[in-house]
Amino acid sequence: MQSNKCYYRTTKKGTVLKVVNEIYLRDDIPCGHDSCKECRMKLERRTTVEDRALLSNDINTIEDNKILILDTNVILHQIDLLEDPAIKNCIILSTVLEEVKSQNRAIFNRIRDVIKDSSRKFYVYSNEYSTFTSITRESGETPNDRNDRAIRIATQWYKSHLHKYSIKILLITNDKDNLKKAKSLGLDCQTIQDLVFELSDKNPSLVDKLSDPNDDSNEQDNDESKRFQYQEHKPMSMLTDELKNGKLIQGIFRTSITNYREATVSNRDMEKDILIQGIENINRAVDGDIVAVELFDQSKWNTPSTIIMLENDGVEQDDDSIAKDSLISKKQPTGKVVGIIKRNWKPYCGAVEFKQDISSTKTSTGLHFLYFMPIDKRIPKIRIKSRQVSNLIGKRIVVAIDQWDKNSKYPSGHFVKDLGPLGDKETESQVLLLQFDIPHHPFGAAIMKCLPPPDIMDRVSSADMVGRKDLRKECIFSVDPPGCTDIDDALHIKDLGKGIMEVGVHIADVSHFVQEGSAMDEEAANRSTSVYLVDRRIDMLPGELSGNLCSLMSNVDRFAFSCIWKINHQTGEILAVEYTKSIIRSCASLTYEQAQIKIDDKSQQDQISVNLRNLNALAKVLRKQRFDRGALYLASPQVKFKTEELGGDPSDVEIYQLRETNAMIEEFMLLANIWVAKKIYKHFPGCAMLRRHPTPKKSSFDLLTKLVENKGYKFSTTTSKELAESLDACVDKDDAYFNTLCRIMTTRCMSPAQYFSSGSLPYEDFNHYGLATDIYTHFTSPIRRYPDIIVHRLLASAIGIQSVSLNLENKTISNLTENNNFRHKMAQYAGRGSTQLHTLIFFKGRKSVEEAYVIRVKANAFVVLVPRYGFEGTVYVSDPNGNTGSTTNVYNYNHEDQTLSNGIHTFRVFDKVTVEIYVDDSKAHDQKLKINCINPNISFVPSDDVDSNNLDDILNQENNTNKSSSSSSSSSNKSTKVRKQTSENIKTTNKKLKK
């Protein structure tokens, strides 16, 4: 039977088009229940035994005598609940599935995974294509009402269809209108809350996972709501109008990493971020939300706070933190949040705060209100309800936010899942992966089907060799860290005589195995990068590829993509370059240490040792040329952990040692990346995948320049070459670490490097500042980086080996780079977090006294770097609210000179201090490394309020401030007055000290 489905759509130019789709309705779509003989007979008539065997693997069936039909809003709001194994035997109508897909792709993917799980018994019924349940939209009927009616019609059909088998059909919906109309048709229906409470006797955890987006029960906040309330958010219709006429500004809300009372909102059309100060002006915005901001009059603009309220562990340290500190003394646009355009709420990891006697909850089955403390301290406490308090105490759990009412201090949410015991290494590692959104699920069946046979490289055919150069007779070898199994790169060098060397960089030909558009390609594009934690690796590609078929291991044939140069050995001049796919057979897989020994031990005269020395000599020539052009040698603290056994706790921590061989390999990888960038840009000027490091603004170096010059050194930053020369000159004969410290801090004056599409920027903006090159890309690590796979495809097309994709355009590459940049940053954060976790485990039960350097000074604290362990910590001299403990702890802060002084001690950036390091485990949910300054001695101990996002105290303070100021005063002005008052108190106390 044929039916037509009509709808109207508007083109970009505003033209309204009528679209008519032909739909062929069928009367043999099975209902999905095992007991239905009628549907089984229809299925047997139109399929073979083999067909049914295949269908049984892909399509679930339902067995229970009670079937749940889920409404769209139930899936959109209760996905955490629906992922619980206790919810089974559900019908998902195609109408509902399409609505979910159009409204939230992430939830659609999650419900699709539930449907694929055969144990869950979720069945998709194609009601839109069934003769019995298909409907057309009536005149004047909204799309939403039409879909609700389609759900009721399908429920009605299921009820009559399965009535003879005594099977109960239950429609689950929270839509009041849909519920009313379904009951009028005689259908059995329930809200999701009613269903959950029915099931809660056997499964009490279901209540915790129940999301209440429209729950108005704020029992605990009733008294508080009488005392304060946030400003009402403007409705979306008003926001849209005021954004169009310029009254409001839209942007992404970012809470300060060191002060949760302060945030910024970035907008592409504004040169500077908008500053938001005070909880009232933040107005329930959460980090990552897209918000509408009302800009204050310029006379009310303010400067960022100089107070540290959140202890910065360095995990999510801004790459350009010192550049941002340079701007603190300058006023910037200031405003307040008046509306939320799009929430960016996500599941948060943390633990519950429970101050009552836990024994009283073990026998109680009633609901308890708890406060959940997120690990990310930029996120406020979240109020949740639970019937299983005793099971949550002492656990890392995941919680999702449901709503944040204007009368509630904190948002309300629901329990999602239990990750494991607090402090357990496996649990905390899982927390890192979730916190930084690292895809770490097992590779699915569709992806694994893309894998080639495991013995494919043992039977290379002549067809495989088309377009490939056979380099198996060359002396090719790799140099990597110890234990490396995903070997991306290998090299060879050959003396051609007359001072000419042939050098080859051979990169794993991953694009040969990862076909464009395949399930594996889509997964790799989403993951974008492999993630390296201290004790594990989260692969971008399945292990069979990353650790075997693609890895350039020794003594086996492997496909590669090669760049081969002819180079003048003395001058480093590139005389010719060849790009080719190849097949190689590496003769050795060396570690950096093994390669260094071969270079240093002149008695070793085998071919590999001689080739290593030639490569090293040529690398020095190339490196000198690069530094002469203005390339920077920067630094970052890196540590490695020693363990007594594989996967065990760390027994020692040491700084990662860099050898000549590290620099040698780096030089040739840089050379390959630069030359490949030139090639792909020449052939694809509008859509080449490139990488840039923007030239920093001169103002970004202002603060560091002053600090270095205060130490008696000249520090010029006009060009990268002058900066490199200035850094080379920053040598303190009495302190060898001073130069390294200058390089670390220079790094923090710059924005990080970014992937981009060549069609989105002019050529003069392509440059990579740190490497002093006009153009750059990533080509050399395709096993662990997806951008490299794209570059391989572009290069293969440029040299005529494969045709270019039809989807290859600037927009496509730009979308990829956006995800690549995000995933790269998250992978860095996860790696730093893993290092911090293992450092914490190492220090448990021990104390250590170490030298440290002051690297940042704020109004109430200073940040130190401990070179021995490569981590940073905060030393407080007063509470953020001005509590100093005693008059001797009152410090004067000078932003211009970056000093803290109390008349006895003065702390400056670059000062060396002695600190005591230990683990503070007073809060089980928030164990952390603590640093006390013992030389000079600071006796101040911060209160528990420091480093906790406690809105109770903050709101009380701001309400008290309101009583003493006019109602029209902005929160930013109040913050300024508080700081001025604190400053006056400090000056008064200092005068008393002098007397």
PDB file of C-alpha atoms in Angstrom, residues 584-708:
ATOM      1  CA  ILE A 584      59.616  -1.669   4.644  1.00  0.00           C
ATOM      2  CA  ARG A 585      61.181  -4.216   6.949  1.00  0.00           C
ATOM      3  CA  SER A 586      62.680  -2.544  10.016  1.00  0.00           C
ATOM      4  CA  CYS A 587      65.899  -4.199  11.156  1.00  0.00           C
ATOM      5  CA  ALA A 588      65.791  -2.880  14.748  1.00  0.00           C
ATOM      6  CA  SER A 589      63.378  -1.361  17.283  1.00  0.00           C
ATOM      7  CA  LEU A 590      65.579   0.654  19.628  1.00  0.00           C
ATOM      8  CA  THR A 591      64.856   2.675  22.745  1.00  0.00           C
ATOM      9  CA  TYR A 592      66.244   6.200  23.078  1.00  0.00           C
ATOM     10  CA  GLU A 593      68.748   4.926  25.626  1.00  0.00           C
ATOM     11  CA  GLN A 594      69.907   2.037  23.417  1.00  0.00           C
ATOM     12  CA  ALA A 595      70.336   4.371  20.454  1.00  0.00           C
ATOM     13  CA  GLN A 596      72.273   6.853  22.599  1.00  0.00           C
ATOM     14  CA  ILE A 597      74.660   4.106  23.734  1.00  0.00           C
ATOM     15  CA  LYS A 598      75.304   3.120  20.111  1.00  0.00           C
ATOM     16  CA  ILE A 599      76.083   6.746  19.219  1.00  0.00           C
ATOM     17  CA  ASP A 600      78.369   7.333  22.209  1.00  0.00           C
ATOM     18  CA  ASP A 601      80.247   4.020  22.062  1.00  0.00           C
ATOM     19  CA  LYS A 602      82.595   4.588  19.127  1.00  0.00           C
ATOM     20  CA  SER A 603      83.763   0.966  19.284  1.00  0.00           C
ATOM     21  CA  GLN A 604      80.387  -0.064  17.841  1.00  0.00           C
ATOM     22  CA  GLN A 605      80.873   0.113  14.075  1.00  0.00           C
ATOM     23  CA  ASP A 606      77.884  -1.928  12.848  1.00  0.00           C
ATOM     24  CA  GLN A 607      75.710  -0.346  10.178  1.00  0.00           C
ATOM     25  CA  ILE A 608      72.947   0.782  12.576  1.00  0.00           C
ATOM     26  CA  SER A 609      75.456   2.512  14.894  1.00  0.00           C
ATOM     27  CA  VAL A 610      77.178   4.292  12.000  1.00  0.00           C
ATOM     28  CA  ASN A 611      73.803   5.357  10.558  1.00  0.00           C
ATOM     29  CA  LEU A 612      72.686   6.657  13.941  1.00  0.00           C
ATOM     30  CA  ARG A 613      75.803   8.847  14.173  1.00  0.00           C
ATOM     31  CA  ASN A 614      75.208  10.193  10.669  1.00  0.00           C
ATOM     32  CA  LEU A 615      71.589  10.948  11.467  1.00  0.00           C
ATOM     33  CA  ASN A 616      72.562  12.642  14.725  1.00  0.00           C
ATOM     34  CA  ALA A 617      75.198  14.790  13.002  1.00  0.00           C
ATOM     35  CA  LEU A 618      72.735  15.858  10.312  1.00  0.00           C
ATOM     36  CA  ALA A 619      70.012  16.516  12.914  1.00  0.00           C
ATOM     37  CA  LYS A 620      72.365  18.970  14.669  1.00  0.00           C
ATOM     38  CA  VAL A 621      72.871  20.864  11.394  1.00  0.00           C
ATOM     39  CA  LEU A 622      69.108  21.043  10.803  1.00  0.00           C
ATOM     40  CA  ARG A 623      68.427  22.041  14.412  1.00  0.00           C
ATOM     41  CA  LYS A 624      70.955  24.876  14.238  1.00  0.00           C
ATOM     42  CA  GLN A 625      69.292  26.176  11.080  1.00  0.00           C
ATOM     43  CA  ARG A 626      65.897  26.043  12.765  1.00  0.00           C
ATOM     44  CA  PHE A 627      67.071  27.905  15.851  1.00  0.00           C
ATOM     45  CA  ASP A 628      68.841  30.446  13.665  1.00  0.00           C
ATOM     46  CA  ARG A 629      65.434  31.138  12.083  1.00  0.00           C
ATOM     47  CA  GLY A 630      64.002  31.838  15.543  1.00  0.00           C
ATOM     48  CA  ALA A 631      62.660  28.460  16.727  1.00  0.00           C
ATOM     49  CA  LEU A 632      62.144  28.249  20.469  1.00  0.00           C
ATOM     50  CA  TYR A 633      63.404  25.632  22.871  1.00  0.00           C
ATOM     51  CA  LEU A 634      60.699  25.585  25.538  1.00  0.00           C
ATOM     52  CA  ALA A 635      60.214  23.343  28.545  1.00  0.00           C
ATOM     53  CA  SER A 636      57.488  21.709  30.618  1.00  0.00           C
ATOM     54  CA  PRO A 637      57.949  19.605  33.742  1.00  0.00           C
ATOM     55  CA  GLN A 638      57.603  15.903  32.871  1.00  0.00           C
ATOM     56  CA  VAL A 639      57.981  13.034  35.311  1.00  0.00           C
ATOM     57  CA  LYS A 640      57.982   9.268  35.102  1.00  0.00           C
ATOM     58  CA  PHE A 641      57.080   6.753  37.771  1.00  0.00           C
ATOM     59  CA  LYS A 642      58.923   3.653  38.835  1.00  0.00           C
ATOM     60  CA  THR A 643      56.872   0.675  39.970  1.00  0.00           C
ATOM     61  CA  GLU A 644      57.924  -2.591  41.554  1.00  0.00           C
ATOM     62  CA  GLU A 645      55.522  -4.518  39.339  1.00  0.00           C
ATOM     63  CA  LEU A 646      53.478  -3.901  36.197  1.00  0.00           C
ATOM     64  CA  GLY A 647      50.438  -1.805  37.061  1.00  0.00           C
ATOM     65  CA  GLY A 648      51.552  -1.462  40.697  1.00  0.00           C
ATOM     66  CA  ASP A 649      51.702   1.650  42.828  1.00  0.00           C
ATOM     67  CA  PRO A 650      54.632   4.013  42.184  1.00  0.00           C
ATOM     68  CA  SER A 651      57.737   3.443  44.280  1.00  0.00           C
ATOM     69  CA  ASP A 652      59.626   6.495  43.019  1.00  0.00           C
ATOM     70  CA  VAL A 653      59.171   9.612  40.894  1.00  0.00           C
ATOM     71  CA  GLU A 654      61.797  11.164  38.706  1.00  0.00           C
ATOM     72  CA  ILE A 655      62.061  13.822  35.991  1.00  0.00           C
ATOM     73  CA  TYR A 656      61.917  12.403  32.476  1.00  0.00           C
ATOM     74  CA  GLN A 657      65.411  12.469  30.982  1.00  0.00           C
ATOM     75  CA  LEU A 658      65.806  13.793  27.439  1.00  0.00           C
ATOM     76  CA  ARG A 659      68.785  12.556  25.401  1.00  0.00           C
ATOM     77  CA  GLU A 660      70.359  13.595  22.126  1.00  0.00           C
ATOM     78  CA  THR A 661      68.443  10.806  20.441  1.00  0.00           C
ATOM     79  CA  ASN A 662      65.122  12.403  21.497  1.00  0.00           C
ATOM     80  CA  ALA A 663      66.174  15.605  19.743  1.00  0.00           C
ATOM     81  CA  MET A 664      67.444  13.648  16.730  1.00  0.00           C
ATOM     82  CA  ILE A 665      64.130  11.878  16.127  1.00  0.00           C
ATOM     83  CA  GLU A 666      62.191  15.087  16.774  1.00  0.00           C
ATOM     84  CA  GLU A 667      64.222  16.939  14.131  1.00  0.00           C
ATOM     85  CA  PHE A 668      63.422  14.505  11.341  1.00  0.00           C
ATOM     86  CA  MET A 669      59.759  14.293  12.333  1.00  0.00           C
ATOM     87  CA  LEU A 670      59.565  18.097  12.143  1.00  0.00           C
ATOM     88  CA  LEU A 671      61.238  17.997   8.739  1.00  0.00           C
ATOM     89  CA  ALA A 672      58.663  15.499   7.429  1.00  0.00           C
ATOM     90  CA  ASN A 673      55.734  17.471   8.841  1.00  0.00           C
ATOM     91  CA  ILE A 674      56.934  20.731   7.253  1.00  0.00           C
ATOM     92  CA  TRP A 675      57.557  19.241   3.808  1.00  0.00           C
ATOM     93  CA  VAL A 676      54.282  17.338   3.756  1.00  0.00           C
ATOM     94  CA  ALA A 677      52.456  20.541   4.767  1.00  0.00           C
ATOM     95  CA  LYS A 678      53.975  22.314   1.754  1.00  0.00           C
ATOM     96  CA  LYS A 679      52.906  19.505  -0.556  1.00  0.00           C
ATOM     97  CA  ILE A 680      49.281  19.164   0.543  1.00  0.00           C
ATOM     98  CA  TYR A 681      48.768  22.935   0.660  1.00  0.00           C
ATOM     99  CA  LYS A 682      50.068  23.234  -2.906  1.00  0.00           C
ATOM    100  CA  HIS A 683      47.466  20.736  -4.148  1.00  0.00           C
ATOM    101  CA  PHE A 684      44.629  21.602  -1.712  1.00  0.00           C
ATOM    102  CA  PRO A 685      44.954  25.304  -0.880  1.00  0.00           C
ATOM    103  CA  GLY A 686      41.348  25.504   0.317  1.00  0.00           C
ATOM    104  CA  CYS A 687      41.110  22.438   2.558  1.00  0.00           C
ATOM    105  CA  ALA A 688      44.519  21.222   3.735  1.00  0.00           C
ATOM    106  CA  MET A 689      44.636  19.973   7.344  1.00  0.00           C
ATOM    107  CA  LEU A 690      47.345  22.132   8.945  1.00  0.00           C
ATOM    108  CA  ARG A 691      48.565  23.130  12.398  1.00  0.00           C
ATOM    109  CA  ARG A 692      49.447  26.640  13.544  1.00  0.00           C
ATOM    110  CA  HIS A 693      50.927  28.277  16.633  1.00  0.00           C
ATOM    111  CA  PRO A 694      49.727  31.902  16.666  1.00  0.00           C
ATOM    112  CA  THR A 695      52.251  34.660  17.208  1.00  0.00           C
ATOM    113  CA  PRO A 696      51.636  35.937  20.771  1.00  0.00           C
ATOM    114  CA  LYS A 697      50.647  39.537  21.319  1.00  0.00           C
ATOM    115  CA  LYS A 698      53.444  41.678  22.738  1.00  0.00           C
ATOM    116  CA  SER A 699      51.270  42.383  25.783  1.00  0.00           C
ATOM    117  CA  SER A 700      51.252  38.660  26.591  1.00  0.00           C
ATOM    118  CA  PHE A 701      54.929  38.926  27.548  1.00  0.00           C
ATOM    119  CA  ASP A 702      54.670  42.202  29.508  1.00  0.00           C
ATOM    120  CA  LEU A 703      54.473  40.627  32.956  1.00  0.00           C
ATOM    121  CA  LEU A 704      57.160  37.992  32.339  1.00  0.00           C
ATOM    122  CA  THR A 705      59.444  40.600  30.753  1.00  0.00           C
ATOM    123  CA  LYS A 706      59.216  42.759  33.872  1.00  0.00           C
ATOM    124  CA  LEU A 707      59.816  39.785  36.179  1.00  0.00           C
ATOM    125  CA  VAL A 708      62.894  38.617  34.254  1.00  0.00           C
TER     126      VAL A 708
END
